[in-house]
Amino acid sequence: MILRLQQLQIRILRASRRSWRQIFLSCFLTLVVSFSCLLLLGTPSALAGINDDNFDGNVFLLYGGNASLVPPRVAFVDSLKGDKPTFLVFYVDDSSDCKQQAIVVSQLQAFYGRAADFVPIDVDSIPVQSNFTPTEPGYYYEGLVPQTVLLNQKGEVVFNQKGTVAFEKVDDVFREVFNLLPRSESVELKRRSVNEFNTELAK
C-alpha cells in the first residue's frame, strides 16, 4: 500500500513537472511570436524602384549597371589638370530623376569614357560653405539634382543643365567638343546596354 502511494506521488510530481514545462514553453513561444510581429509591423518597407524617391543603393550600380563610376576613376581636381573634357554629374541616390539619368550617363560613358573623364558627385559629399573655387565640384553645383555639367579640354563650361537630359542632347555637345560630325551627317550611335535591367530601361 505504501509502495503504491509512493508511485502515485511520483506520477503526480512528473505530471506537474510536464505541465509547468508546457506552460513555460507556450508562454515563451507566445512572447517570441508577439515580438516578431511587432518587429515586422514596425519595419518600414524596403521596396524601391526607378520611379520613386526611395533609397535602395547607388544609382549607377543599380540602374546604370556601371560599377566603373563608383567611385570615379579620376578625381575632379585631377581631371582638371589633364587634357580631357570633364563630365560632371551631380546626383543623390534617393531621387527617381537621378536613377533615370544614371542610365543615360552610363550610355554616354560607353562612347566617350576613354576620351573624357566621367565624374559623378554625390551632392551629400559637397561641404557646406559659402564660397568654392573652380577646382571644387561645389563651384558648379546649382542646388538641384540631377545636374549635368560638361567642361571642355580648357576647363570651360560648355554644357550645364538641371533635370534629366536626353542622351542625344549631351551627345551633340560631346560631338562639338571633339569636333566630330553632327549626328545628321554620321552613322547613328548604337546604344549598348550594360546589364539585363539596363537593357529593359533603355528600350
Short mmCIF file of C-alpha atoms in Angstrom, two decimals:
data_model
loop_
_atom_site.label_atom_id
_atom_site.label_comp_id
_atom_site.label_asym_id
_atom_site.label_seq_id
_atom_site.Cartn_x
_atom_site.Cartn_y
_atom_site.Cartn_z
CA MET A 1 0.00 0.00 0.00
CA ILE A 2 2.83 2.39 0.91
CA LEU A 3 4.63 1.46 -2.31
CA ARG A 4 1.54 2.27 -4.38
CA LEU A 5 1.15 5.57 -2.60
CA GLN A 6 4.77 6.50 -3.34
CA GLN A 7 4.34 5.52 -7.00
CA LEU A 8 1.23 7.68 -7.19
CA GLN A 9 3.09 10.64 -5.68
CA ILE A 10 5.93 10.18 -8.19
CA ARG A 11 3.42 10.16 -11.07
CA ILE A 12 1.76 13.32 -9.77
CA LEU A 13 5.17 15.04 -9.47
CA ARG A 14 6.14 14.04 -13.02
CA ALA A 15 2.80 15.21 -14.38
CA SER A 16 3.12 18.56 -12.61
CA ARG A 17 6.67 19.00 -13.98
CA ARG A 18 5.41 18.31 -17.50
CA SER A 19 2.58 20.79 -17.12
CA TRP A 20 4.96 23.50 -15.88
CA ARG A 21 7.25 22.83 -18.82
CA GLN A 22 4.32 23.05 -21.20
CA ILE A 23 3.12 26.28 -19.63
CA PHE A 24 6.63 27.76 -19.79
CA LEU A 25 7.13 26.71 -23.42
CA SER A 26 3.75 28.04 -24.52
CA CYS A 27 4.42 31.41 -22.79
CA PHE A 28 7.89 31.60 -24.32
CA LEU A 29 6.57 30.85 -27.82
CA THR A 30 3.82 33.43 -27.39
CA LEU A 31 6.40 36.07 -26.44
CA VAL A 32 8.64 35.20 -29.41
CA VAL A 33 5.74 35.35 -31.89
CA SER A 34 4.47 38.63 -30.43
CA PHE A 35 7.92 40.22 -30.56
CA SER A 36 8.43 39.06 -34.16
CA CYS A 37 5.08 40.56 -35.19
CA LEU A 38 5.96 43.87 -33.57
CA LEU A 39 9.29 43.95 -35.43
CA LEU A 40 7.64 43.20 -38.74
CA LEU A 41 4.92 45.81 -38.28
CA GLY A 42 7.39 48.47 -37.15
CA THR A 43 9.83 47.94 -40.02
CA PRO A 44 9.39 50.33 -42.95
CA SER A 45 9.10 48.89 -46.42
CA ALA A 46 12.43 48.44 -48.16
CA LEU A 47 10.90 48.31 -51.62
CA ALA A 48 12.24 50.89 -54.03
CA GLY A 49 12.22 51.31 -57.78
CA ILE A 50 13.26 53.59 -60.58
CA ASN A 51 10.05 55.61 -60.42
CA ASP A 52 10.18 56.55 -56.74
CA ASP A 53 12.39 58.56 -54.43
CA ASN A 54 13.24 55.70 -52.09
CA PHE A 55 16.83 54.74 -51.36
CA ASP A 56 17.90 51.29 -52.48
CA GLY A 57 21.60 51.74 -53.21
CA ASN A 58 23.88 53.60 -55.58
CA VAL A 59 22.02 54.68 -58.72
CA PHE A 60 24.94 53.96 -61.06
CA LEU A 61 25.35 50.40 -59.79
CA LEU A 62 21.65 49.52 -59.71
CA TYR A 63 20.16 51.44 -62.63
CA GLY A 64 23.11 52.33 -64.79
CA GLY A 65 24.71 48.91 -64.40
CA ASN A 66 28.03 50.70 -64.18
CA ALA A 67 30.44 49.96 -61.35
CA SER A 68 33.24 51.95 -63.03
CA LEU A 69 31.60 55.21 -61.94
CA VAL A 70 31.56 54.33 -58.24
CA PRO A 71 33.96 55.70 -57.22
CA PRO A 72 35.03 57.61 -60.35
CA ARG A 73 38.37 56.59 -61.83
CA VAL A 74 39.62 60.18 -61.73
CA ALA A 75 39.05 62.78 -59.01
CA PHE A 76 37.64 66.09 -60.20
CA VAL A 77 40.80 68.05 -59.31
CA ASP A 78 42.97 65.58 -61.22
CA SER A 79 40.64 65.70 -64.20
CA LEU A 80 41.04 69.49 -64.45
CA LYS A 81 44.83 69.06 -64.58
CA GLY A 82 44.58 66.70 -67.56
CA ASP A 83 43.82 67.42 -71.20
CA LYS A 84 40.49 65.62 -71.39
CA PRO A 85 37.00 67.10 -71.08
CA THR A 86 35.31 66.56 -67.71
CA PHE A 87 31.74 65.31 -67.48
CA LEU A 88 30.26 66.13 -64.05
CA VAL A 89 27.00 64.60 -62.85
CA PHE A 90 25.53 65.80 -59.56
CA TYR A 91 23.16 63.26 -58.04
CA VAL A 92 21.63 61.70 -54.94
CA ASP A 93 20.74 58.04 -54.53
CA ASP A 94 17.13 58.62 -53.45
CA SER A 95 15.85 60.51 -56.50
CA SER A 96 13.84 58.96 -59.32
CA ASP A 97 15.23 61.55 -61.77
CA CYS A 98 18.80 60.64 -60.77
CA LYS A 99 18.01 56.95 -61.18
CA GLN A 100 16.81 57.58 -64.72
CA GLN A 101 19.73 59.89 -65.51
CA ALA A 102 22.18 57.17 -64.38
CA ILE A 103 21.15 55.12 -67.42
CA VAL A 104 21.93 58.00 -69.79
CA VAL A 105 25.29 58.68 -68.10
CA SER A 106 26.30 55.02 -68.45
CA GLN A 107 25.34 55.02 -72.13
CA LEU A 108 27.37 58.20 -72.72
CA GLN A 109 30.35 56.68 -70.95
CA ALA A 110 30.19 53.68 -73.28
CA PHE A 111 31.02 56.04 -76.17
CA TYR A 112 33.10 58.79 -74.58
CA GLY A 113 34.52 57.16 -71.43
CA ARG A 114 38.06 56.86 -72.83
CA ALA A 115 38.19 60.35 -74.30
CA ALA A 116 36.56 62.20 -71.36
CA ASP A 117 36.64 61.91 -67.58
CA PHE A 118 33.27 61.00 -66.09
CA VAL A 119 32.99 62.26 -62.51
CA PRO A 120 29.70 61.62 -60.64
CA ILE A 121 29.38 63.76 -57.50
CA ASP A 122 27.02 62.77 -54.69
CA VAL A 123 25.77 66.19 -53.53
CA ASP A 124 25.72 64.97 -49.93
CA SER A 125 29.52 64.85 -50.12
CA ILE A 126 29.82 68.56 -51.03
CA PRO A 127 30.86 70.50 -47.93
CA VAL A 128 28.58 73.26 -46.68
CA GLN A 129 30.41 76.54 -47.28
CA SER A 130 29.66 79.90 -48.85
CA ASN A 131 32.41 80.03 -51.48
CA PHE A 132 34.06 77.45 -53.72
CA THR A 133 36.96 77.67 -56.14
CA PRO A 134 36.67 76.43 -59.75
CA THR A 135 38.70 73.35 -58.74
CA GLU A 136 35.92 72.22 -56.37
CA PRO A 137 32.71 70.49 -57.54
CA GLY A 138 30.61 72.76 -55.31
CA TYR A 139 31.55 75.69 -57.57
CA TYR A 140 29.41 74.21 -60.38
CA TYR A 141 26.54 72.80 -58.32
CA GLU A 142 23.34 74.88 -58.54
CA GLY A 143 21.18 73.19 -55.90
CA LEU A 144 19.10 70.73 -57.94
CA VAL A 145 19.64 67.11 -58.99
CA PRO A 146 20.38 65.69 -61.35
CA GLN A 147 22.63 68.35 -62.82
CA THR A 148 24.89 67.68 -65.77
CA VAL A 149 27.96 69.81 -66.49
CA LEU A 150 30.48 69.33 -69.30
CA LEU A 151 33.79 71.17 -69.23
CA ASN A 152 35.90 71.17 -72.39
CA GLN A 153 39.63 70.47 -72.59
CA LYS A 154 40.38 74.03 -71.39
CA GLY A 155 38.15 73.66 -68.32
CA GLU A 156 35.39 75.91 -69.74
CA VAL A 157 31.75 75.02 -69.13
CA VAL A 158 30.17 74.15 -72.48
CA PHE A 159 27.04 72.44 -71.14
CA ASN A 160 25.15 72.91 -67.88
CA GLN A 161 21.62 71.62 -67.39
CA LYS A 162 19.47 70.66 -64.41
CA GLY A 163 17.00 67.79 -64.54
CA THR A 164 17.05 64.70 -66.71
CA VAL A 165 18.79 65.19 -70.04
CA ALA A 166 18.35 63.06 -73.15
CA PHE A 167 21.30 61.09 -74.49
CA GLU A 168 21.10 62.86 -77.86
CA LYS A 169 21.31 66.34 -76.32
CA VAL A 170 24.56 65.57 -74.47
CA ASP A 171 25.87 63.59 -77.43
CA ASP A 172 25.52 66.70 -79.63
CA VAL A 173 27.67 68.70 -77.20
CA PHE A 174 30.29 65.94 -76.99
CA ARG A 175 30.44 65.91 -80.79
CA GLU A 176 31.15 69.64 -80.79
CA VAL A 177 33.81 69.31 -78.09
CA PHE A 178 35.62 66.57 -80.04
CA ASN A 179 34.98 68.23 -83.42
CA LEU A 180 33.02 65.23 -84.71
CA LEU A 181 30.43 65.21 -87.47
CA PRO A 182 26.90 66.04 -86.30
CA ARG A 183 24.52 63.12 -85.93
CA SER A 184 22.69 64.03 -89.15
CA GLU A 185 25.91 63.55 -91.15
CA SER A 186 27.31 60.45 -89.46
CA VAL A 187 26.41 56.91 -88.60
CA GLU A 188 23.95 56.78 -85.73
CA LEU A 189 25.48 55.60 -82.48
CA LYS A 190 24.01 52.32 -81.32
CA ARG A 191 23.40 52.30 -77.59
CA ARG A 192 24.90 49.36 -75.77
CA SER A 193 23.29 48.07 -72.60
CA VAL A 194 25.37 47.00 -69.62
CA ASN A 195 23.09 44.50 -67.89
CA GLU A 196 19.61 42.99 -68.19
CA PHE A 197 17.96 45.68 -66.09
CA ASN A 198 19.66 48.41 -68.13
CA THR A 199 18.53 46.75 -71.39
CA GLU A 200 14.96 46.84 -70.21
CA LEU A 201 15.17 50.51 -69.20
CA ALA A 202 17.00 51.66 -72.34
CA LYS A 203 14.26 50.45 -74.72
#
